[in-house]
Amino acid sequence: MSVNSFGRVFRFTSWGESHGPAIGAIVDGCPPGLALSEGDIQRWLDLRRPGTSGLVSQRSEPDRVRILSGVYEGRTTGTPISLMIDNVDARPKDYAGIGPRPGHADRAYEAKYGLRDPRGGGRASARETAARVAAGAVARLVIPEVAISARIAEVGGETDGWEGALERARSEGSSLGAIVECVAAGVPAGWGAPVYAKLDAELAAAVMSIPAVKGVEIGAGFAAARRRGEDNADPALAGGITGGIATGDPIVLRAAFKPTSSIAALGVGGRHDPCVGLRGAAVVEAMVALVLADHKLLHRGQCGERSEG
Amino acid sequence: MSVNSFGRVFRFTSWGESHGPAIGAIVDGCPPGLALSEGDIQRWLDLRRPGTSGLVSQRSEPDRVRILSGVYEGRTTGTPISLMIDNVDARPKDYAGIGPRPGHADRAYEAKYGLRDPRGGGRASARETAARVAAGAVARLVIPEVAISARIAEVGGETDGWEGALERARSEGSSLGAIVECVAAGVPAGWGAPVYAKLDAELAAAVMSIPAVKGVEIGAGFAAARRRGEDNADPALAGGITGGIATGDPIVLRAAFKPTSSIAALGVGGRHDPCVGLRGAAVVEAMVALVLADHKLLHRGQCGERSEG
Amino acid sequence: MSVNSFGRVFRFTSWGESHGPAIGAIVDGCPPGLALSEGDIQRWLDLRRPGTSGLVSQRSEPDRVRILSGVYEGRTTGTPISLMIDNVDARPKDYAGIGPRPGHADRAYEAKYGLRDPRGGGRASARETAARVAAGAVARLVIPEVAISARIAEVGGETDGWEGALERARSEGSSLGAIVECVAAGVPAGWGAPVYAKLDAELAAAVMSIPAVKGVEIGAGFAAARRRGEDNADPALAGGITGGIATGDPIVLRAAFKPTSSIAALGVGGRHDPCVGLRGAAVVEAMVALVLADHKLLHRGQCGERSEG
Amino acid sequence: MSVNSFGRVFRFTSWGESHGPAIGAIVDGCPPGLALSEGDIQRWLDLRRPGTSGLVSQRSEPDRVRILSGVYEGRTTGTPISLMIDNVDARPKDYAGIGPRPGHADRAYEAKYGLRDPRGGGRASARETAARVAAGAVARLVIPEVAISARIAEVGGETDGWEGALERARSEGSSLGAIVECVAAGVPAGWGAPVYAKLDAELAAAVMSIPAVKGVEIGAGFAAARRRGEDNADPALAGGITGGIATGDPIVLRAAFKPTSSIAALGVGGRHDPCVGLRGAAVVEAMVALVLADHKLLHRGQCGERSEG
């Protein structure tokens, strides 16, 4: 129920500010006996990491994860798994003296809390997403039957050939939005729940909670709203979920990332991605993995192993 | 945490099947001392009610709500408010002997539970949304500072002049999708929470949990994904939420309703709406009210009255 | 998380006031496919029912339970089970004009909510426990491997021969306290959880939440505090739980019920039990069943069926 | 809802094993703007710390806490507060090759998880309580109106003059149980909640979750069970709570600590306290603070500031 936690049976909590000493995540409720090493998590963090091409932020973070608890002799013990990532290239001074930045959460944090950590967005920074990716790597181990894969479907409205447009935007001190599409194949029919914990509702929340995401759709999504019933009857258009419960077909969702407002054109300093959607794909995958791991355990709890066969 | 509940401090749980004896909702955590009568709830139910025009289902339900607890001499007492609506025009026999209907959750329920209540979709029926509207009516009383208003923005891809198209679809035994836009004005800056309980994430879950909704967007939504940073810098495009926290501007969201699959063209009997989006607007309003009421109380709990001024 | 709910995966919510039209409970997360009839619940309610002997309250309630949802053709469907019990012999007028009663929660409710339902204690009345017993009857079906049995261990400090003392107290307009001992046999080793959701911690909360209970102990309990380590080493003294997890031995707990303050000696009218502990045994059993059902499902969710063998 | 978390609005999660690299806690939902330094936490940890006298375990842990997030320029920001304490004197090798120890949770953990971290009890160790004390120190800042004070009421059945008996037990390789009494003065009338989140129920769970605690009582507790109604009518015997809600009187509870089984007489090696109750007093205080902080915020959320005056 805490606002910085996510999940029910398989649950994670994240902490840490962009320019504090470290960020981290606690994964609770993980099944015992799973093989888990720091390397299993590191490989996913490396995919998300900034500084790996000219098209993402030049902040240089090695993003080395350490496992501080919950694993003994290479196996999960069933107790909380504490993951920590040191902030190495934090430059809090870059943000000294700058006021609330347009398009950021700075003013909203001030309105809520009466004060804020001004250093690089603090808790609202995209840096927090490294904790999600780390926790998501653990979640993947819980659902080996599922293959999750996200890709950039559009950048700045282009479905392909967008590299040039993005390079141009970057060189002009601007940024572009993007649409990420994620497919989860192998989800057994029956995972999910009716009414308020619907699988699609929880995926929507999970993905909408990623910084810069402004829209989520499942299956045919907004296009379905423009169709007649008989044109929308193909089960594939359901996106793998009906009534909040997985059908056994691949689950398909799309997330709309807005262009970052941290751009020269808006007079905002610091180091930023010209298209946060690029790194967002790894985060979408992680959030989908976290939701599915939780629903696998929730389903097994209520209904037993029986119906998963 | 139960899968048929929603909310944290202000929380509701719904129960009931489409063709059982009744449906209902329990509202827990309601502030004490609020004036509440059955009439305050009834007026919202009347707006959602089927059978009021040729364009919605002909099931004839008076939808009379009764308050069974939590109110004394016209005031909420702070204890659980139990609301019940009898199912009067249930016709379980209409569904006797019919197998899983295409486009419905019937098969998914079977996969999950190993059995299902076949009568009109059981728990997955749109009838469950009457409980949401009833609970939402209580939520509205908790947030008198907020005005929530939803409207049909599109039907079958048409932004206006869609009545003819809908009448045509109905007469042809078909159905149309719709987009509902909802605006919540007067939400004080500061409501909401960062990271996993973001106001936009919880609104997305709330709205995506409504039957037939396949997409949700906040502010500029998917259009933002097709823009450059400087073109998306107008604060109005944020839809009233940044970093998961209300900015004080009106909150704007849109929900995509798919066309119902319960149509003659697909060989599905029973009584149904040619466009579930029409009645969906009242449900979207209710879900938005429920999320905002919960966040008002959550914010007041953590941060006190101070920052709401 | 709602304050009138209880449990995690198997969860119930209760509602209703002592002298309102009805009371009820929603059981959510129940495994599907279990045989459940109103009679399965009624038999436990009948054991708890007032008016069955001279030693309990003379309020005459048939306590007829109705199942309003979640069951189809005699089997649970996995969706919320709504249970309702009408208040037949409510006499709200008996309480008209009386102020806060000494020893009751009346003043505390006023302090919290600024108002209260004065009719017989409203929500704080022992009548609410009928909802617990009804929900507990469902919980028992979830844990057929467990036999739960509570007995009166002491009344007014006497371990046996207390009937005379109780009759004397009743005739003098007084009341006696009691100690109820409950044993749950057959709980598989492994149910429970470490640290904050310990099985003993959750049993303690469940039992302490029963009206009039002022103390809870597990195994040797307070007697253990007066022993040397080697004298407390017998595993039976652990009461079936170590580290918050069931050992496979019978779980043993005791609850201390205070004497009711609703007595003539204190000038409090209405109809009351001379010893609430007598009917409390059925409620203790129900709460133990609810905790164990939840932990069975939680354990199966995290750890699978494997370790239950 | 995660099993290693505690609380609703003010919520903490702990992690870490006795002989891993570190232990820690995340405090979420803390009000913003509170002055908080590492020293504010350290002073309470120093009171709990082992190695400070001959009567507690000789494990030498400096217990230096670090604040890794949630505080900026000496004030809480409202975001998660991550606290970490390095394990300095961990000696995992002391536990190499030893099987499950009698009287410990070792076997229960194995039954649950199929494996366990054998080093000093892992997660079940009393070392985890340092995380509780650290989180409790933050909770105290949330409730400055409340004074919490726990004392040793009994050791080995002696209410005073127990130092000699304890020294004797220690020198003989044995241990003694203890009763800790805790008083919370200044709790405003109205904190708490009815039915399942009763203040006494949640205090019972919080205290029963402390390692070695086997019983909890509020106010007159078990003694009340042996009384007549009129002898129990003094409001002071209610222990400051009626109907689950604070009355404004001091809250009084007692916890029964069993004698530790880690004693030479039982052939268990490692370093241990002859009476865990001695250090338990600090942990009881911390748990009481955590429950009260959560209920303050929960009450303020539902009922506003109004009734706290």
CSV table of C-alpha atoms in Angstrom, one decimal, chain B residues 10 44 133 135-149 282 285-286 289-290 293:
chain,number,residue,atom,x,y,z
B,10,PHE,CA,-10.9,5.8,0.8
B,44,TRP,CA,-26.0,9.3,-10.6
B,133,VAL,CA,-21.3,4.6,-10.0
B,135,ALA,CA,-19.5,4.3,-4.9
B,136,GLY,CA,-18.4,7.2,-7.0
B,137,ALA,CA,-21.4,9.2,-5.9
B,138,VAL,CA,-20.1,8.9,-2.3
B,139,ALA,CA,-16.6,9.8,-3.5
B,140,ARG,CA,-17.9,13.0,-5.0
B,141,LEU,CA,-19.1,14.2,-1.6
B,142,VAL,CA,-15.5,13.8,-0.3
B,143,ILE,CA,-14.2,16.1,-2.9
B,144,PRO,CA,-16.6,19.0,-3.2
B,145,GLU,CA,-13.8,21.2,-4.5
B,146,VAL,CA,-13.6,19.2,-7.7
B,147,ALA,CA,-15.9,19.2,-10.7
B,148,ILE,CA,-15.8,16.1,-12.8
B,149,SER,CA,-17.3,16.0,-16.2
B,282,ALA,CA,-20.8,8.0,-16.2
B,285,GLU,CA,-16.5,10.0,-14.0
B,286,ALA,CA,-17.1,7.6,-11.0
B,289,ALA,CA,-14.0,10.5,-8.4
B,290,LEU,CA,-12.9,7.4,-6.5
B,293,ALA,CA,-11.1,11.0,-3.1
